[in-house]
Amino acid sequence: MEKEKAIQCVPVELIDRLKALAARLWSEKNPVSVHLNAVLEEFGPDLKSLGQIINDYETEYAGRAAKHREDCARGEARLRKEIEDLKARLAGSEAARAEALKRIEELRAALSEREDALGALKVKTSETEGDLNSRYVAKMQELYEKVNRKELDMLARWEEKNKSLETRSQEFEAQQATRGKQLKLRERALEEEFNARKAELIRTFDRIREGLEARERALPQAPAKGGGL
């Protein structure tokens, strides 16, 4: 890559005099003219006059200045818009802050009212609790006495009923014992009656048998068949 050459301002008279010298040496067929023309041709494009450099600089500066002004204008417009937006947001924030402060004051007033109401309620509650405790104790005492009386009445009725059941049980056991004895006596009487009837039947059967045997003996014997006279 070719190295960039530094540009330096050179007076126009110097360039013209060098060109005239090169022409004169060329006309005189001086070999130095070849080297001088070569140098002028090599560095000619890089040699600029002071006026040309100023014109180029002014042109470049004007372009840069115009671009810078455009950039500044765009930046200024953007900043102005941001400022307007911030002002609008600030106004909204101020309004919201004022509304919030108003709301805070309202909440403080409501909180104070609630605290006063809570204090009054605590006083009333303490009085009500004392009254309720007294009523509760009296009610429980009454209920205890009522339940105690009811339990005593139930116990007395149960004892009386238990005694009645015991009496009836004893009477029933006595009746059962009496009936058992009567049944045993009746069973014995029936057994004796059965044995007596059985003996009577046996005796009757024996009498009938003896009567039949006696009749058989009393009957005459029949004659034998086929006997001769």
XYZ file of N, CA and C in Angstrom:
687
model
N 0.848 -1.192 0.000
C 0.000 0.000 0.000
C 0.883 1.241 0.000
N 0.566 2.185 -0.899
C 1.379 3.399 -1.028
C 1.200 4.275 0.193
N 2.312 4.747 0.730
C 2.285 5.590 1.918
C 1.750 6.958 1.563
N 0.817 7.448 2.399
C 0.225 8.753 2.149
C 1.266 9.845 2.394
N 1.310 10.791 1.480
C 2.296 11.869 1.568
C 1.706 13.064 2.276
N 2.571 13.748 3.016
C 2.124 14.948 3.714
C 1.991 16.093 2.720
N 0.930 16.843 2.841
C 0.673 17.975 1.949
C 1.161 19.246 2.638
N 1.941 20.013 1.941
C 2.499 21.239 2.500
C 2.223 22.393 1.545
N 1.917 23.527 2.098
C 1.634 24.715 1.277
C 2.954 25.254 0.654
N 2.938 25.420 -0.673
C 4.140 25.899 -1.407
C 3.752 27.172 -2.170
N 4.567 28.209 -2.145
C 4.236 29.442 -2.888
C 4.129 29.169 -4.384
N 3.221 29.852 -5.038
C 3.005 29.670 -6.483
C 4.240 30.119 -7.276
N 4.906 31.198 -6.823
C 6.098 31.692 -7.528
C 7.190 30.637 -7.568
N 7.324 29.861 -6.467
C 8.346 28.817 -6.430
C 8.052 27.754 -7.469
N 6.806 27.364 -7.596
C 6.431 26.354 -8.575
C 6.705 26.873 -9.999
N 6.326 28.120 -10.234
C 6.530 28.682 -11.583
C 8.013 28.767 -11.920
N 8.830 29.182 -10.970
C 10.261 29.305 -11.220
C 10.901 27.947 -11.452
N 10.430 26.928 -10.700
C 10.966 25.584 -10.925
C 10.580 25.062 -12.311
N 9.354 25.342 -12.711
C 8.934 24.903 -14.043
C 9.744 25.626 -15.141
N 10.015 26.943 -14.936
C 10.810 27.702 -15.926
C 12.229 27.161 -15.979
N 12.802 26.853 -14.805
C 14.151 26.287 -14.764
C 14.203 24.954 -15.469
N 13.180 24.132 -15.259
C 13.153 22.830 -15.913
C 13.060 22.983 -17.420
N 12.287 23.984 -17.897
C 12.155 24.200 -19.341
C 13.476 24.682 -19.933
N 14.152 25.579 -19.218
C 15.421 26.100 -19.726
C 16.455 24.991 -19.765
N 16.498 24.183 -18.714
C 17.476 23.088 -18.720
C 17.147 22.075 -19.810
N 15.859 21.880 -20.042
C 15.467 20.950 -21.106
C 15.887 21.465 -22.466
N 15.762 22.816 -22.660
C 16.162 23.402 -23.941
C 17.668 23.350 -24.114
N 18.371 23.403 -23.019
C 19.827 23.319 -23.069
C 20.291 21.869 -23.080
N 19.367 20.987 -23.113
C 19.664 19.555 -23.132
C 20.515 19.151 -21.928
N 20.178 19.735 -20.827
C 20.887 19.423 -19.583
C 20.202 18.209 -18.943
N 20.980 17.163 -18.584
C 20.358 15.962 -17.996
C 19.625 16.244 -16.683
N 19.992 17.325 -16.037
C 19.335 17.629 -14.759
C 17.857 17.921 -14.978
N 17.523 18.399 -16.174
C 16.122 18.732 -16.447
C 15.226 17.500 -16.350
N 15.818 16.352 -16.716
C 15.023 15.115 -16.643
C 14.627 14.826 -15.190
N 15.623 14.933 -14.306
C 15.334 14.670 -12.888
C 14.384 15.715 -12.313
N 14.571 16.995 -12.723
C 13.717 18.053 -12.196
C 12.280 17.885 -12.674
N 12.114 17.562 -13.963
C 10.749 17.334 -14.473
C 10.095 16.115 -13.798
N 10.938 15.089 -13.548
C 10.390 13.899 -12.873
C 9.897 14.248 -11.475
N 10.685 15.094 -10.764
C 10.275 15.497 -9.417
C 9.007 16.320 -9.473
N 8.939 17.262 -10.443
C 7.740 18.091 -10.551
C 6.512 17.250 -10.909
N 6.704 16.271 -11.801
C 5.574 15.411 -12.162
C 5.143 14.524 -10.990
N 6.140 14.073 -10.186
C 5.818 13.185 -9.061
C 5.073 13.926 -7.965
N 5.566 15.133 -7.637
C 4.960 15.860 -6.528
C 3.999 16.942 -6.980
N 3.794 17.049 -8.296
C 2.888 18.080 -8.788
C 1.480 17.973 -8.223
N 0.892 16.754 -8.240
C -0.487 16.655 -7.708
C -0.590 16.996 -6.225
N 0.536 16.843 -5.482
C 0.490 17.102 -4.044
C 0.813 18.542 -3.699
N 1.275 19.304 -4.664
C 1.626 20.695 -4.402
C 0.410 21.575 -4.652
N -0.026 22.253 -3.625
C -1.204 23.104 -3.729
C -0.843 24.501 -3.262
N -1.522 25.435 -3.842
C -1.302 26.815 -3.432
C -2.064 27.104 -2.159
N -1.688 28.176 -1.498
C -2.337 28.552 -0.247
C -3.805 28.872 -0.478
N -4.131 29.533 -1.571
C -5.532 29.860 -1.862
C -6.366 28.622 -2.094
N -5.759 27.648 -2.820
C -6.500 26.408 -3.070
C -6.753 25.655 -1.776
N -5.713 25.633 -0.912
C -5.877 24.943 0.375
C -6.962 25.614 1.202
N -6.972 26.947 1.187
C -7.994 27.669 1.955
C -9.377 27.392 1.401
N -9.477 27.395 0.047
C -10.787 27.109 -0.560
C -11.269 25.703 -0.201
N -10.330 24.728 -0.310
C -10.718 23.354 0.049
C -11.140 23.268 1.516
N -10.377 23.967 2.363
C -10.693 23.927 3.791
C -12.042 24.579 4.080
N -12.292 25.734 3.408
C -13.561 26.419 3.625
C -14.730 25.567 3.136
N -14.519 24.910 1.973
C -15.585 24.044 1.460
C -15.878 22.895 2.432
N -14.782 22.254 2.881
C -14.963 21.144 3.830
C -15.579 21.632 5.135
N -15.104 22.822 5.599
C -15.628 23.364 6.854
C -17.105 23.714 6.721
N -17.464 24.287 5.545
C -18.866 24.643 5.332
C -19.744 23.393 5.374
N -19.259 22.302 4.728
C -20.034 21.058 4.762
C -20.157 20.511 6.174
N -19.007 20.521 6.876
C -19.054 20.023 8.252
C -19.928 20.905 9.137
N -19.810 22.238 8.912
C -20.612 23.156 9.724
C -22.100 22.954 9.453
N -22.454 22.760 8.165
C -23.866 22.537 7.829
C -24.372 21.250 8.474
N -23.542 20.198 8.361
C -23.948 18.922 8.983
C -24.053 19.068 10.496
N -23.085 19.823 11.070
C -23.114 20.022 12.517
C -24.353 20.807 12.928
N -24.700 21.848 12.097
C -25.900 22.622 12.417
C -27.150 21.745 12.323
N -27.183 20.872 11.294
C -28.327 19.966 11.179
C -28.410 19.025 12.383
N -27.222 18.474 12.758
C -27.211 17.587 13.924
C -27.641 18.332 15.183
N -27.119 19.588 15.300
C -27.491 20.381 16.478
C -28.982 20.697 16.477
N -29.515 20.994 15.257
C -30.944 21.304 15.168
C -31.777 20.086 15.557
N -31.370 18.907 15.035
C -32.103 17.693 15.395
C -31.980 17.407 16.889
N -30.737 17.574 17.421
C -30.551 17.347 18.852
C -31.348 18.331 19.689
N -31.359 19.613 19.230
C -32.117 20.625 19.967
C -33.611 20.311 19.937
N -34.098 19.892 18.745
C -35.520 19.542 18.640
C -35.847 18.353 19.552
N -34.936 17.352 19.552
C -35.169 16.190 20.414
C -35.170 16.592 21.881
N -34.192 17.452 22.248
C -34.124 17.897 23.639
C -35.341 18.728 24.021
N -35.779 19.602 23.068
C -36.973 20.404 23.359
C -38.188 19.498 23.581
N -38.299 18.467 22.730
C -39.423 17.534 22.893
C -39.329 16.801 24.233
N -38.107 16.366 24.579
C -37.932 15.697 25.866
C -38.263 16.637 27.018
N -37.865 17.936 26.855
C -38.176 18.914 27.905
C -39.683 19.086 28.047
N -40.382 19.166 26.891
C -41.835 19.306 26.939
C -42.475 18.076 27.587
N -41.958 16.897 27.206
C -42.490 15.668 27.816
C -42.246 15.649 29.321
N -41.028 16.067 29.705
C -40.711 16.095 31.135
C -41.578 17.105 31.875
N -41.822 18.266 31.211
C -42.698 19.255 31.837
C -44.103 18.693 32.024
N -44.593 17.987 30.964
C -45.932 17.393 31.072
C -45.971 16.339 32.179
N -44.921 15.507 32.219
C -44.865 14.488 33.267
C -44.756 15.120 34.646
N -43.961 16.211 34.723
C -43.819 16.902 36.001
C -45.151 17.489 36.450
N -45.879 18.087 35.470
C -47.188 18.643 35.820
C -48.123 17.533 36.300
N -48.087 16.383 35.573
C -48.912 15.257 36.005
C -48.503 14.750 37.381
N -47.172 14.697 37.605
C -46.684 14.240 38.910
C -47.092 15.198 40.016
N -47.024 16.511 39.712
C -47.438 17.496 40.707
C -48.919 17.337 41.037
N -49.730 17.135 39.980
C -51.164 16.946 40.212
C -51.412 15.671 41.016
N -50.696 14.593 40.626
C -50.853 13.332 41.361
C -50.376 13.476 42.797
N -49.280 14.242 42.978
C -48.763 14.456 44.333
C -49.774 15.232 45.173
N -50.371 16.278 44.558
C -51.379 17.047 45.291
C -52.570 16.162 45.650
N -52.982 15.321 44.681
C -54.097 14.410 44.946
C -53.727 13.399 46.030
N -52.462 12.915 45.969
C -52.009 11.956 46.982
C -51.965 12.599 48.361
N -51.478 13.853 48.429
C -51.451 14.551 49.719
C -52.863 14.739 50.266
N -53.789 15.085 49.359
C -55.176 15.238 49.782
C -55.737 13.920 50.290
N -55.413 12.839 49.558
C -55.885 11.515 49.965
C -55.281 11.109 51.308
N -53.997 11.460 51.502
C -53.336 11.134 52.773
C -54.017 11.849 53.932
N -54.350 13.129 53.722
C -55.036 13.876 54.776
C -56.400 13.256 55.081
N -57.107 12.846 54.013
C -58.406 12.200 54.229
C -58.241 10.898 55.008
N -57.206 10.122 54.631
C -56.968 8.862 55.336
C -56.572 9.098 56.789
N -55.789 10.148 57.033
C -55.423 10.465 58.418
C -56.654 10.826 59.239
N -57.541 11.634 58.632
C -58.768 11.997 59.342
C -59.620 10.757 59.619
N -59.737 9.886 58.584
C -60.518 8.655 58.776
C -59.879 7.761 59.832
N -58.529 7.698 59.827
C -57.830 6.886 60.822
C -58.067 7.422 62.229
N -58.040 8.758 62.363
C -58.298 9.353 63.674
C -59.708 9.024 64.150
N -60.677 9.106 63.229
C -62.055 8.761 63.598
C -62.159 7.296 64.016
N -61.479 6.422 63.262
C -61.530 4.994 63.603
C -60.878 4.732 64.957
N -59.775 5.429 65.239
C -59.118 5.238 66.531
C -60.022 5.690 67.674
N -60.715 6.835 67.477
C -61.650 7.294 68.508
C -62.780 6.286 68.699
N -63.307 5.791 67.557
C -64.386 4.799 67.647
C -63.898 3.523 68.320
N -62.637 3.134 68.018
C -62.079 1.931 68.637
C -61.929 2.107 70.141
N -61.473 3.304 70.569
C -61.355 3.558 72.002
C -62.702 3.471 72.697
N -63.721 4.095 72.081
C -65.062 4.033 72.670
C -65.574 2.602 72.706
N -65.277 1.851 71.634
C -65.725 0.456 71.587
C -65.037 -0.383 72.657
N -63.749 -0.105 72.911
C -63.039 -0.845 73.955
C -63.664 -0.591 75.323
N -63.991 0.690 75.592
C -64.626 1.014 76.873
C -65.965 0.302 76.994
N -66.755 0.386 75.916
C -68.064 -0.259 75.937
C -67.929 -1.769 76.048
N -66.907 -2.309 75.361
C -66.702 -3.758 75.399
C -66.315 -4.222 76.793
N -65.441 -3.432 77.455
C -65.042 -3.811 78.816
C -66.247 -3.804 79.749
N -67.116 -2.773 79.600
C -68.319 -2.739 80.426
C -69.246 -3.900 80.085
N -69.393 -4.164 78.798
C -70.270 -5.261 78.370
C -69.726 -6.604 78.833
N -68.390 -6.773 78.770
C -67.797 -8.031 79.213
C -68.051 -8.268 80.696
N -67.935 -7.181 81.514
C -68.218 -7.341 82.936
C -69.658 -7.762 83.173
N -70.582 -7.103 82.467
C -71.995 -7.457 82.596
C -72.250 -8.885 82.131
N -71.626 -9.236 80.986
C -71.811 -10.593 80.462
C -71.233 -11.637 81.411
N -70.078 -11.324 82.011
C -69.487 -12.278 82.952
C -70.404 -12.500 84.156
N -70.974 -11.395 84.674
C -71.885 -11.526 85.815
C -73.106 -12.352 85.435
N -73.674 -12.025 84.266
C -74.848 -12.774 83.815
C -74.496 -14.233 83.551
N -73.284 -14.456 83.010
C -72.873 -15.833 82.731
C -72.727 -16.635 84.019
N -72.099 -16.006 85.030
C -71.919 -16.705 86.307
C -73.274 -17.025 86.930
N -74.197 -16.036 86.914
C -75.525 -16.269 87.488
C -76.265 -17.361 86.724
N -76.161 -17.310 85.391
C -76.841 -18.311 84.571
C -76.267 -19.702 84.809
N -74.945 -19.793 84.903
C -74.322 -21.089 85.148
C -74.693 -21.624 86.525
N -74.768 -20.736 87.528
C -75.164 -21.162 88.864
C -76.592 -21.693 88.852
N -77.466 -20.948 88.157
C -78.861 -21.393 88.054
C -78.959 -22.729 87.334
N -78.192 -22.845 86.234
C -78.216 -24.092 85.478
C -77.663 -25.248 86.311
N -76.602 -24.964 87.071
C -76.015 -26.010 87.910
C -77.014 -26.485 88.962
N -77.688 -25.539 89.601
C -78.673 -25.912 90.610
C -79.820 -26.697 89.988
N -80.239 -26.244 88.791
C -81.334 -26.943 88.122
C -80.931 -28.362 87.749
N -79.730 -28.491 87.194
C -79.247 -29.823 86.821
C -79.053 -30.689 88.054
N -78.557 -30.074 89.130
C -78.334 -30.831 90.363
C -79.660 -31.344 90.922
N -80.674 -30.451 90.933
C -81.992 -30.887 91.408
C -82.555 -31.995 90.522
N -82.371 -31.829 89.219
C -82.886 -32.836 88.297
C -82.185 -34.172 88.508
N -80.870 -34.118 88.712
C -80.132 -35.352 88.951
C -80.572 -36.008 90.259
N -80.796 -35.178 91.302
C -81.247 -35.740 92.574
C -82.623 -36.377 92.430
N -83.524 -35.684 91.694
C -84.857 -36.258 91.471
C -84.768 -37.564 90.701
N -83.918 -37.564 89.652
C -83.757 -38.792 88.871
C -83.174 -39.907 89.725
N -82.214 -39.560 90.597
C -81.614 -40.567 91.463
C -82.643 -41.125 92.438
N -83.485 -40.228 93.006
C -84.512 -40.696 93.945
C -85.505 -41.607 93.233
N -85.936 -41.171 92.001
C -86.876 -42.018 91.260
C -86.242 -43.348 90.891
N -84.961 -43.295 90.546
C -84.293 -44.545 90.173
C -84.177 -45.484 91.368
N -83.847 -44.918 92.548
C -83.759 -45.761 93.743
C -85.122 -46.351 94.086
N -86.172 -45.505 93.976
C -87.518 -46.006 94.267
C -87.918 -47.091 93.279
N -87.618 -46.840 92.010
C -87.944 -47.834 90.989
C -87.131 -49.102 91.194
N -85.881 -48.945 91.602
C -85.030 -50.108 91.848
C -85.574 -50.939 93.011
N -86.023 -50.222 94.061
C -86.613 -50.940 95.189
C -87.874 -51.678 94.755
N -88.702 -51.006 93.939
C -89.923 -51.652 93.460
C -89.597 -52.886 92.629
N -88.559 -52.744 91.775
C -88.160 -53.892 90.958
C -87.622 -55.025 91.823
N -86.870 -54.676 92.847
C -86.364 -55.717 93.737
C -87.512 -56.432 94.453
N -88.513 -55.619 94.910
C -89.668 -56.225 95.590
C -90.418 -57.153 94.648
N -90.658 -56.660 93.415
C -91.372 -57.489 92.441
C -90.568 -58.731 92.089
N -89.241 -58.565 92.035
C -88.404 -59.723 91.730
C -88.478 -60.762 92.842
N -88.457 -60.271 94.080
C -88.562 -61.207 95.204
C -89.916 -61.904 95.203
N -90.988 -61.119 94.939
C -92.320 -61.724 94.883
C -92.403 -62.755 93.767
N -91.803 -62.391 92.601
C -91.836 -63.326 91.475
C -91.073 -64.602 91.802
N -89.913 -64.450 92.457
C -89.142 -65.631 92.837
C -89.918 -66.494 93.830
N -90.627 -65.827 94.779
C -91.429 -66.597 95.747
C -92.559 -67.333 95.039
N -93.226 -66.620 94.090
C -94.295 -67.265 93.333
C -93.766 -68.440 92.526
N -92.583 -68.239 91.913
C -92.010 -69.322 91.127
C -91.667 -70.516 92.016
N -91.159 -70.226 93.216
C -90.833 -71.326 94.132
C -92.100 -72.074 94.538
N -93.175 -71.303 94.837
C -94.446 -71.929 95.227
C -95.001 -72.761 94.082
N -94.968 -72.174 92.865
C -95.470 -72.916 91.701
C -94.631 -74.162 91.452
N -93.308 -74.041 91.682
C -92.460 -75.219 91.498
C -92.837 -76.339 92.464
N -93.072 -75.948 93.707
C -93.473 -76.955 94.688
C -94.806 -77.578 94.307
N -95.781 -76.730 93.902
C -97.087 -77.245 93.503
C -96.969 -78.181 92.305
N -96.110 -77.796 91.334
C -95.933 -78.650 90.156
C -95.321 -79.995 90.544
N -94.361 -79.948 91.458
C -93.755 -81.206 91.892
C -94.782 -82.098 92.591
N -95.619 -81.475 93.474
C -96.654 -82.249 94.155
C -97.652 -82.824 93.161
N -98.059 -82.004 92.181
C -99.017 -82.472 91.177
C -98.397 -83.576 90.335
N -97.106 -83.397 90.008
C -96.430 -84.427 89.226
C -96.386 -85.745 89.997
N -96.112 -85.640 91.294
C -96.078 -86.858 92.121
C -97.464 -87.483 92.197
N -98.515 -86.658 92.349
C -99.880 -87.196 92.432
C -100.273 -87.868 91.132
N -99.930 -87.225 89.999
C -100.244 -87.820 88.701
C -99.510 -89.134 88.507
N -98.258 -89.152 88.961
C -97.486 -90.390 88.826
C -98.110 -91.508 89.665
N -98.538 -91.164 90.894
C -99.173 -92.174 91.755
C -100.494 -92.636 91.150
N -101.269 -91.662 90.593
C -102.542 -92.024 89.959
C -102.307 -92.928 88.763
N -101.258 -92.611 87.972
C -100.939 -93.426 86.801
C -100.563 -94.845 87.228
N -99.742 -94.927 88.270
C -99.339 -96.257 88.741
C -100.543 -97.051 89.254
N -101.474 -96.349 89.945
C -102.658 -97.033 90.467
C -103.528 -97.542 89.333
N -103.747 -96.691 88.312
C -104.560 -97.107 87.170
C -103.890 -98.246 86.410
N -102.572 -98.177 86.338
C -101.854 -99.247 85.659
C -102.038 -100.581 86.401
N -101.924 -100.512 87.719
C -102.107 -101.743 88.517
C -103.537 -102.267 88.386
N -104.525 -101.323 88.368
C -105.923 -101.718 88.215
C -106.152 -102.372 86.871
N -105.550 -101.826 85.823
C -105.695 -102.413 84.493
C -105.081 -103.817 84.452
N -103.944 -103.961 85.113
C -103.306 -105.292 85.130
C -104.203 -106.305 85.842
N -104.778 -105.864 86.967
C -105.652 -106.767 87.708
C -106.894 -107.106 86.888
N -107.454 -106.109 86.201
C -108.635 -106.349 85.364
C -108.304 -107.325 84.253
N -107.148 -107.122 83.624
C -106.723 -108.021 82.549
C -106.563 -109.453 83.078
N -106.007 -109.574 84.290
C -105.828 -110.914 84.862
C -107.185 -111.581 85.133
N -108.167 -110.804 85.627
C -109.483 -111.371 85.892
C -110.143 -111.841 84.599
N -110.026 -111.009 83.553
C -110.639 -111.402 82.275
C -109.981 -112.662 81.742
N -108.655 -112.714 81.838
C -107.935 -113.896 81.335
C -108.348 -115.138 82.125
N -108.454 -115.001 83.446
C -108.856 -116.159 84.262
C -110.288 -116.596 83.929
N -111.199 -115.638 83.671
C -112.581 -115.981 83.323
C -112.643 -116.737 82.013
N -111.860 -116.279 81.030
C -111.836 -116.948 79.732
C -111.307 -118.374 79.871
N -110.265 -118.522 80.672
C -109.705 -119.866 80.853
C -110.731 -120.786 81.541
N -111.471 -120.209 82.499
C -112.476 -121.024 83.209
C -113.579 -121.437 82.257
N -114.013 -120.545 81.375
C -115.049 -120.895 80.407
C -114.568 -121.981 79.450
N -113.348 -121.873 79.054
C -112.830 -122.898 78.146
C -112.812 -124.269 78.823
N -112.483 -124.272 80.078
C -112.464 -125.565 80.790
C -113.885 -126.104 81.000
N -114.865 -125.215 81.139
C -116.229 -125.655 81.404
C -116.930 -126.154 80.152
N -116.532 -125.863 79.002
C -117.179 -126.293 77.768
C -116.977 -127.804 77.591
N -118.106 -128.627 77.119
C -117.939 -130.080 76.887
C -117.072 -130.307 75.667
N -116.419 -131.486 75.721
C -115.552 -131.808 74.597
C -116.383 -132.390 73.470
N -116.184 -132.145 72.237
C -116.930 -132.630 71.070
C -116.547 -134.074 70.788
N -117.561 -134.989 70.312
C -117.240 -136.391 70.003
C -116.321 -136.484 68.796
N -115.621 -137.623 68.755
C -114.686 -137.831 67.642
C -115.448 -138.259 66.424
N -115.073 -137.803 65.209
C -115.721 -138.122 63.945
C -115.383 -139.549 63.509
N -116.461 -140.333 62.878
C -116.256 -141.689 62.314
C -116.285 -142.783 63.364
N -116.828 -142.609 64.521
C -116.899 -143.637 65.546
C -118.040 -144.631 65.282
N -117.908 -145.944 65.540
C -118.959 -146.930 65.316
C -119.790 -147.120 66.551
N -121.086 -147.571 66.370
C -121.991 -147.908 67.438
C -121.894 -149.384 67.718
